[in-house]
Amino acid sequence: MENKTVVAIKGGLGNQLFQYAHGLKLSIIDRADVVFDTSFFETDSKDTSRPFLLDKFNISSFQFVPIKESMFKRLHKKIQLKLTGDYKYFQSEKYFVEVKDEVRKQFTLKNPLSPAAEEMMRNIQAEKNSVALHIRRGDYATNTQTNSFHGLCDLQYYYEAVAYFKSKLENPLFFIFSDDIQWVKNNLHMERNIFVSNPNILDYEELALMSACSHNIIANSSFSWWGAYLNPNFNKIVIAPKQWTNKKTSNELEILPREWIQM
């Protein structure tokens, strides 16, 4: 890999999109010879199993290969991670802003939606004031180490965001996405909503459905960040959490576009 710029692809879909977007910027703007390292997806030692999903999008023809590292190099990486806390997820528009139009173009789905997702897309497109609402739980709720780092957006955050939209829009309809939809059905009480997430709709299809809504309420999640960012509505309103992790605000991480509303 001499003279090549290696960008590691790891984590869930939202993180994969951030990493790819940064690599695309390095290739186009910095003229780097970029290779994407996919070795993360070949190990069984991950805390949370994640599939590689970039191949579902209309991305450029880069090299995506698992790069084998020596034991010493892996150990050095782990030590460096503990010292710096730098996960190299590039979670900010600033890492690809020069190529943002190309990013939006490439982050479209390669194949047609499944029948279930297509039906939901028709429901969204038929609604003038559709609002995507994403509740991230999963390992944020069940994994102690992950929870201690990320934390969870509480229900009060969502109720305040919903109230804001009700004050601004005429009769909004909320399309609800979550990796724990049953918990949401049991705990989030509101009017005029449609629960989107179900086993027949794949996660990358959910991303397309989120971005098709007129407006967005996101979690402290890179997945719903992209759902809102890829929303092409020029007049969209995006509400995002002021506190992104337990220790860092969204402003400290520079993770949110300036026009998004923080609550």
mmCIF file of C-alpha atoms in Angstrom:
data_model
loop_
_atom_site.group_PDB
_atom_site.id
_atom_site.type_symbol
_atom_site.label_atom_id
_atom_site.label_comp_id
_atom_site.label_asym_id
_atom_site.label_seq_id
_atom_site.Cartn_x
_atom_site.Cartn_y
_atom_site.Cartn_z
ATOM 1 C CA MET A 1 0.000 0.000 0.000
ATOM 2 C CA GLU A 2 2.991 2.267 -0.465
ATOM 3 C CA ASN A 3 2.098 5.776 -1.730
ATOM 4 C CA LYS A 4 -1.588 5.092 -1.210
ATOM 5 C CA THR A 5 -3.897 6.868 1.226
ATOM 6 C CA VAL A 6 -5.741 4.265 3.279
ATOM 7 C CA VAL A 7 -9.145 5.135 4.734
ATOM 8 C CA ALA A 8 -10.636 2.553 7.073
ATOM 9 C CA ILE A 9 -14.318 1.713 6.631
ATOM 10 C CA LYS A 10 -15.857 0.557 9.908
ATOM 11 C CA GLY A 11 -18.936 0.776 12.085
ATOM 12 C CA GLY A 12 -22.551 1.098 11.006
ATOM 13 C CA LEU A 13 -23.941 2.574 7.813
ATOM 14 C CA GLY A 14 -23.790 6.193 8.993
ATOM 15 C CA ASN A 15 -20.116 5.914 9.874
ATOM 16 C CA GLN A 16 -19.357 4.122 6.603
ATOM 17 C CA LEU A 17 -20.904 7.018 4.691
ATOM 18 C CA PHE A 18 -18.830 9.594 6.610
ATOM 19 C CA GLN A 19 -15.617 7.672 5.992
ATOM 20 C CA TYR A 20 -16.330 7.202 2.300
ATOM 21 C CA ALA A 21 -17.253 10.885 1.878
ATOM 22 C CA HIS A 22 -13.927 11.907 3.400
ATOM 23 C CA GLY A 23 -12.061 9.480 1.146
ATOM 24 C CA LEU A 24 -13.883 10.891 -1.867
ATOM 25 C CA LYS A 25 -12.761 14.378 -0.881
ATOM 26 C CA LEU A 26 -9.149 13.192 -0.530
ATOM 27 C CA SER A 27 -9.340 11.646 -4.006
ATOM 28 C CA ILE A 28 -10.976 14.561 -5.829
ATOM 29 C CA ILE A 29 -9.561 17.602 -4.028
ATOM 30 C CA ASP A 30 -6.220 16.329 -2.708
ATOM 31 C CA ARG A 31 -5.563 14.030 -5.704
ATOM 32 C CA ALA A 32 -4.745 11.193 -3.324
ATOM 33 C CA ASP A 33 -4.623 7.577 -4.467
ATOM 34 C CA VAL A 34 -7.259 6.324 -2.030
ATOM 35 C CA VAL A 35 -7.818 2.737 -0.953
ATOM 36 C CA PHE A 36 -10.595 1.796 1.456
ATOM 37 C CA ASP A 37 -9.670 -0.780 4.108
ATOM 38 C CA THR A 38 -12.572 -3.152 4.839
ATOM 39 C CA SER A 39 -10.767 -5.449 7.301
ATOM 40 C CA PHE A 40 -13.225 -4.377 10.043
ATOM 41 C CA PHE A 41 -15.885 -6.543 8.419
ATOM 42 C CA GLU A 42 -13.727 -9.676 8.443
ATOM 43 C CA THR A 43 -13.174 -9.929 12.185
ATOM 44 C CA ASP A 44 -15.466 -11.580 14.728
ATOM 45 C CA SER A 45 -14.155 -9.566 17.671
ATOM 46 C CA LYS A 46 -16.383 -6.514 17.130
ATOM 47 C CA ASP A 47 -18.704 -5.483 19.990
ATOM 48 C CA THR A 48 -21.561 -4.915 17.565
ATOM 49 C CA SER A 49 -21.747 -6.803 14.282
ATOM 50 C CA ARG A 50 -22.145 -4.490 11.281
ATOM 51 C CA PRO A 51 -22.410 -5.382 7.591
ATOM 52 C CA PHE A 52 -20.599 -3.538 4.816
ATOM 53 C CA LEU A 53 -23.299 -1.549 2.995
ATOM 54 C CA LEU A 54 -21.555 0.954 0.727
ATOM 55 C CA ASP A 55 -22.083 -1.407 -2.200
ATOM 56 C CA LYS A 56 -25.801 -0.579 -2.035
ATOM 57 C CA PHE A 57 -25.080 2.964 -3.260
ATOM 58 C CA ASN A 58 -24.003 4.517 -6.569
ATOM 59 C CA ILE A 59 -20.442 5.101 -5.392
ATOM 60 C CA SER A 60 -17.286 5.480 -7.472
ATOM 61 C CA SER A 61 -15.046 2.564 -8.407
ATOM 62 C CA PHE A 62 -12.450 2.648 -5.653
ATOM 63 C CA GLN A 63 -10.472 -0.243 -4.239
ATOM 64 C CA PHE A 64 -12.263 -1.789 -1.267
ATOM 65 C CA VAL A 65 -9.921 -4.383 0.210
ATOM 66 C CA PRO A 66 -9.142 -5.846 3.642
ATOM 67 C CA ILE A 67 -5.658 -4.684 4.583
ATOM 68 C CA LYS A 68 -3.873 -7.090 6.887
ATOM 69 C CA GLU A 69 -1.911 -5.432 9.657
ATOM 70 C CA SER A 70 0.817 -6.764 11.851
ATOM 71 C CA MET A 71 0.029 -7.543 15.501
ATOM 72 C CA PHE A 72 2.341 -4.685 16.565
ATOM 73 C CA LYS A 73 0.521 -2.165 14.375
ATOM 74 C CA ARG A 74 -2.895 -3.233 15.674
ATOM 75 C CA LEU A 75 -1.692 -2.943 19.273
ATOM 76 C CA HIS A 76 -0.269 0.517 18.568
ATOM 77 C CA LYS A 77 -3.624 1.567 17.084
ATOM 78 C CA LYS A 78 -5.516 0.391 20.181
ATOM 79 C CA ILE A 79 -3.116 2.253 22.491
ATOM 80 C CA GLN A 80 -3.411 5.385 20.351
ATOM 81 C CA LEU A 81 -7.200 5.133 20.443
ATOM 82 C CA LYS A 82 -7.218 4.944 24.237
ATOM 83 C CA LEU A 83 -4.885 7.941 24.474
ATOM 84 C CA THR A 84 -6.630 10.201 21.977
ATOM 85 C CA GLY A 85 -10.194 8.927 21.841
ATOM 86 C CA ASP A 86 -9.998 9.532 18.087
ATOM 87 C CA TYR A 87 -12.185 7.012 16.277
ATOM 88 C CA LYS A 88 -11.423 8.509 12.834
ATOM 89 C CA TYR A 89 -15.084 8.457 11.818
ATOM 90 C CA PHE A 90 -14.818 11.931 10.252
ATOM 91 C CA GLN A 91 -18.296 12.809 11.536
ATOM 92 C CA SER A 92 -18.715 16.295 10.153
ATOM 93 C CA GLU A 93 -19.485 17.949 6.844
ATOM 94 C CA LYS A 94 -16.152 19.746 7.140
ATOM 95 C CA TYR A 95 -14.352 16.554 6.067
ATOM 96 C CA PHE A 96 -16.037 16.537 2.657
ATOM 97 C CA VAL A 97 -17.735 19.913 2.175
ATOM 98 C CA GLU A 98 -15.768 20.641 -1.027
ATOM 99 C CA VAL A 99 -17.394 17.623 -2.709
ATOM 100 C CA LYS A 100 -20.795 17.678 -0.993
ATOM 101 C CA ASP A 101 -22.741 17.784 -4.277
ATOM 102 C CA GLU A 102 -20.901 14.703 -5.523
ATOM 103 C CA VAL A 103 -21.490 12.999 -2.163
ATOM 104 C CA ARG A 104 -25.241 13.592 -2.415
ATOM 105 C CA LYS A 105 -25.218 12.313 -5.980
ATOM 106 C CA GLN A 106 -23.375 9.123 -5.072
ATOM 107 C CA PHE A 107 -25.375 8.407 -1.921
ATOM 108 C CA THR A 108 -28.409 7.292 -3.882
ATOM 109 C CA LEU A 109 -29.508 3.666 -3.903
ATOM 110 C CA LYS A 110 -28.231 1.473 -6.706
ATOM 111 C CA ASN A 111 -31.280 -0.804 -6.865
ATOM 112 C CA PRO A 112 -35.063 -0.206 -6.722
ATOM 113 C CA LEU A 113 -36.756 -0.199 -3.323
ATOM 114 C CA SER A 114 -38.338 -3.376 -2.016
ATOM 115 C CA PRO A 115 -42.171 -3.526 -2.254
ATOM 116 C CA ALA A 116 -42.580 -2.623 1.444
ATOM 117 C CA ALA A 117 -40.216 0.343 1.180
ATOM 118 C CA GLU A 118 -41.812 1.473 -2.082
ATOM 119 C CA GLU A 119 -45.252 1.500 -0.465
ATOM 120 C CA MET A 120 -43.919 3.585 2.426
ATOM 121 C CA MET A 121 -42.240 5.946 -0.036
ATOM 122 C CA ARG A 122 -45.611 6.577 -1.680
ATOM 123 C CA ASN A 123 -47.099 7.377 1.732
ATOM 124 C CA ILE A 124 -44.321 9.864 2.441
ATOM 125 C CA GLN A 125 -44.533 11.544 -0.957
ATOM 126 C CA ALA A 126 -48.309 11.921 -0.628
ATOM 127 C CA GLU A 127 -47.910 13.920 2.574
ATOM 128 C CA LYS A 128 -47.180 17.642 2.335
ATOM 129 C CA ASN A 129 -45.772 18.039 5.845
ATOM 130 C CA SER A 130 -43.967 14.755 6.455
ATOM 131 C CA VAL A 131 -41.446 14.632 9.306
ATOM 132 C CA ALA A 132 -38.966 11.782 9.762
ATOM 133 C CA LEU A 133 -38.394 11.034 13.454
ATOM 134 C CA HIS A 134 -35.528 8.688 14.348
ATOM 135 C CA ILE A 135 -35.012 7.061 17.740
ATOM 136 C CA ARG A 136 -31.678 5.272 18.122
ATOM 137 C CA ARG A 137 -31.525 2.581 20.769
ATOM 138 C CA GLY A 138 -29.875 -0.771 19.955
ATOM 139 C CA ASP A 139 -26.387 -0.922 21.462
ATOM 140 C CA TYR A 140 -26.821 2.643 22.758
ATOM 141 C CA ALA A 141 -29.325 1.127 25.214
ATOM 142 C CA THR A 142 -28.077 -2.439 25.709
ATOM 143 C CA ASN A 143 -24.270 -2.135 25.695
ATOM 144 C CA THR A 144 -22.992 -0.548 28.914
ATOM 145 C CA GLN A 145 -19.756 0.724 27.390
ATOM 146 C CA THR A 146 -21.525 2.168 24.319
ATOM 147 C CA ASN A 147 -24.208 3.768 26.479
ATOM 148 C CA SER A 148 -21.649 5.386 28.774
ATOM 149 C CA PHE A 149 -20.077 7.053 25.750
ATOM 150 C CA HIS A 150 -23.045 7.949 23.525
ATOM 151 C CA GLY A 151 -25.997 8.214 25.898
ATOM 152 C CA LEU A 152 -29.585 8.295 24.661
ATOM 153 C CA CYS A 153 -31.888 11.101 23.589
ATOM 154 C CA ASP A 154 -34.716 11.077 26.125
ATOM 155 C CA LEU A 155 -38.405 11.162 25.252
ATOM 156 C CA GLN A 156 -38.659 14.788 26.373
ATOM 157 C CA TYR A 157 -36.343 15.764 23.512
ATOM 158 C CA TYR A 158 -38.710 14.147 21.020
ATOM 159 C CA TYR A 159 -41.837 15.654 22.576
ATOM 160 C CA GLU A 160 -40.297 19.130 22.389
ATOM 161 C CA ALA A 161 -39.254 18.582 18.773
ATOM 162 C CA VAL A 162 -42.735 17.345 17.854
ATOM 163 C CA ALA A 163 -44.304 20.348 19.584
ATOM 164 C CA TYR A 164 -42.020 22.658 17.598
ATOM 165 C CA PHE A 165 -43.139 21.168 14.296
ATOM 166 C CA LYS A 166 -46.784 21.328 15.327
ATOM 167 C CA SER A 167 -46.321 25.046 15.980
ATOM 168 C CA LYS A 168 -44.679 25.616 12.586
ATOM 169 C CA LEU A 169 -46.503 23.255 10.206
ATOM 170 C CA GLU A 170 -50.116 22.566 9.408
ATOM 171 C CA ASN A 171 -51.083 19.060 10.525
ATOM 172 C CA PRO A 172 -47.646 17.382 10.241
ATOM 173 C CA LEU A 173 -47.443 13.596 9.924
ATOM 174 C CA PHE A 174 -44.527 11.932 11.708
ATOM 175 C CA PHE A 175 -42.849 8.908 10.136
ATOM 176 C CA ILE A 176 -41.078 7.062 12.932
ATOM 177 C CA PHE A 177 -37.859 5.088 12.446
ATOM 178 C CA SER A 178 -36.049 3.079 15.104
ATOM 179 C CA ASP A 179 -33.843 0.030 15.613
ATOM 180 C CA ASP A 180 -36.178 -0.850 18.517
ATOM 181 C CA ILE A 181 -39.572 0.014 17.084
ATOM 182 C CA GLN A 182 -41.512 -2.026 19.647
ATOM 183 C CA TRP A 183 -39.998 -0.001 22.484
ATOM 184 C CA VAL A 184 -41.011 3.178 20.667
ATOM 185 C CA LYS A 185 -44.573 1.933 20.180
ATOM 186 C CA ASN A 186 -44.770 1.203 23.905
ATOM 187 C CA ASN A 187 -43.205 4.434 25.135
ATOM 188 C CA LEU A 188 -43.663 7.303 22.643
ATOM 189 C CA HIS A 189 -47.199 8.630 22.839
ATOM 190 C CA MET A 190 -48.249 11.082 20.144
ATOM 191 C CA GLU A 191 -50.851 11.751 17.478
ATOM 192 C CA ARG A 192 -50.582 11.464 13.699
ATOM 193 C CA ASN A 193 -47.702 9.108 13.203
ATOM 194 C CA ILE A 194 -46.764 6.103 11.075
ATOM 195 C CA PHE A 195 -44.279 3.526 12.336
ATOM 196 C CA VAL A 196 -41.921 2.820 9.439
ATOM 197 C CA SER A 197 -39.326 0.355 10.689
ATOM 198 C CA ASN A 198 -40.087 -3.318 10.175
ATOM 199 C CA PRO A 199 -38.104 -6.389 9.033
ATOM 200 C CA ASN A 200 -39.311 -5.970 5.431
ATOM 201 C CA ILE A 201 -37.595 -2.588 5.055
ATOM 202 C CA LEU A 202 -33.789 -2.709 5.028
ATOM 203 C CA ASP A 203 -31.740 -0.116 6.905
ATOM 204 C CA TYR A 204 -30.299 1.498 3.789
ATOM 205 C CA GLU A 205 -33.866 1.767 2.455
ATOM 206 C CA GLU A 206 -34.821 3.503 5.689
ATOM 207 C CA LEU A 207 -32.123 6.062 4.971
ATOM 208 C CA ALA A 208 -33.743 6.812 1.595
ATOM 209 C CA LEU A 209 -37.172 7.060 3.238
ATOM 210 C CA MET A 210 -35.879 9.453 5.922
ATOM 211 C CA SER A 211 -34.364 11.713 3.288
ATOM 212 C CA ALA A 212 -37.625 11.704 1.315
ATOM 213 C CA CYS A 213 -39.527 13.320 4.195
ATOM 214 C CA SER A 214 -39.974 17.082 4.134
ATOM 215 C CA HIS A 215 -38.334 17.573 7.542
ATOM 216 C CA ASN A 216 -36.313 15.594 10.103
ATOM 217 C CA ILE A 217 -35.956 14.998 13.821
ATOM 218 C CA ILE A 218 -32.701 13.130 14.339
ATOM 219 C CA ALA A 219 -31.082 11.222 17.181
ATOM 220 C CA ASN A 220 -27.437 11.509 18.268
ATOM 221 C CA SER A 221 -26.781 9.067 15.470
ATOM 222 C CA SER A 222 -24.758 9.269 12.275
ATOM 223 C CA PHE A 223 -27.506 7.221 10.594
ATOM 224 C CA SER A 224 -30.239 9.815 11.047
ATOM 225 C CA TRP A 225 -27.679 12.608 10.488
ATOM 226 C CA TRP A 226 -27.363 11.301 6.941
ATOM 227 C CA GLY A 227 -31.118 10.883 6.625
ATOM 228 C CA ALA A 228 -31.466 14.602 7.280
ATOM 229 C CA TYR A 229 -28.380 15.685 5.331
ATOM 230 C CA LEU A 230 -29.449 13.862 2.169
ATOM 231 C CA ASN A 231 -32.925 15.398 2.362
ATOM 232 C CA PRO A 232 -33.039 17.610 -0.781
ATOM 233 C CA ASN A 233 -35.873 19.852 0.467
ATOM 234 C CA PHE A 234 -34.503 23.389 0.259
ATOM 235 C CA ASN A 235 -36.875 24.544 3.032
ATOM 236 C CA LYS A 236 -36.343 21.586 5.350
ATOM 237 C CA ILE A 237 -36.296 22.019 9.104
ATOM 238 C CA VAL A 238 -33.937 19.683 10.930
ATOM 239 C CA ILE A 239 -34.008 19.322 14.714
ATOM 240 C CA ALA A 240 -30.978 17.699 16.323
ATOM 241 C CA PRO A 241 -29.815 17.049 19.908
ATOM 242 C CA LYS A 242 -27.706 19.750 21.524
ATOM 243 C CA GLN A 243 -25.794 17.056 23.454
ATOM 244 C CA TRP A 244 -24.285 14.548 21.003
ATOM 245 C CA THR A 245 -22.394 12.304 23.443
ATOM 246 C CA ASN A 246 -22.367 12.176 27.238
ATOM 247 C CA LYS A 247 -19.255 14.365 27.349
ATOM 248 C CA LYS A 248 -19.416 16.411 24.138
ATOM 249 C CA THR A 249 -21.993 18.821 22.771
ATOM 250 C CA SER A 250 -22.828 18.925 19.083
ATOM 251 C CA ASN A 251 -21.092 22.298 18.841
ATOM 252 C CA GLU A 252 -17.907 20.960 20.433
ATOM 253 C CA LEU A 253 -17.831 18.134 17.901
ATOM 254 C CA GLU A 254 -18.755 20.459 15.011
ATOM 255 C CA ILE A 255 -21.040 17.693 13.804
ATOM 256 C CA LEU A 256 -24.165 19.642 12.803
ATOM 257 C CA PRO A 257 -24.684 22.050 9.894
ATOM 258 C CA ARG A 258 -25.283 25.563 11.280
ATOM 259 C CA GLU A 259 -28.839 25.853 10.004
ATOM 260 C CA TRP A 260 -30.050 22.823 11.963
ATOM 261 C CA ILE A 261 -31.959 23.592 15.158
ATOM 262 C CA GLN A 262 -30.526 22.204 18.389
ATOM 263 C CA MET A 263 -32.683 21.121 21.320
#
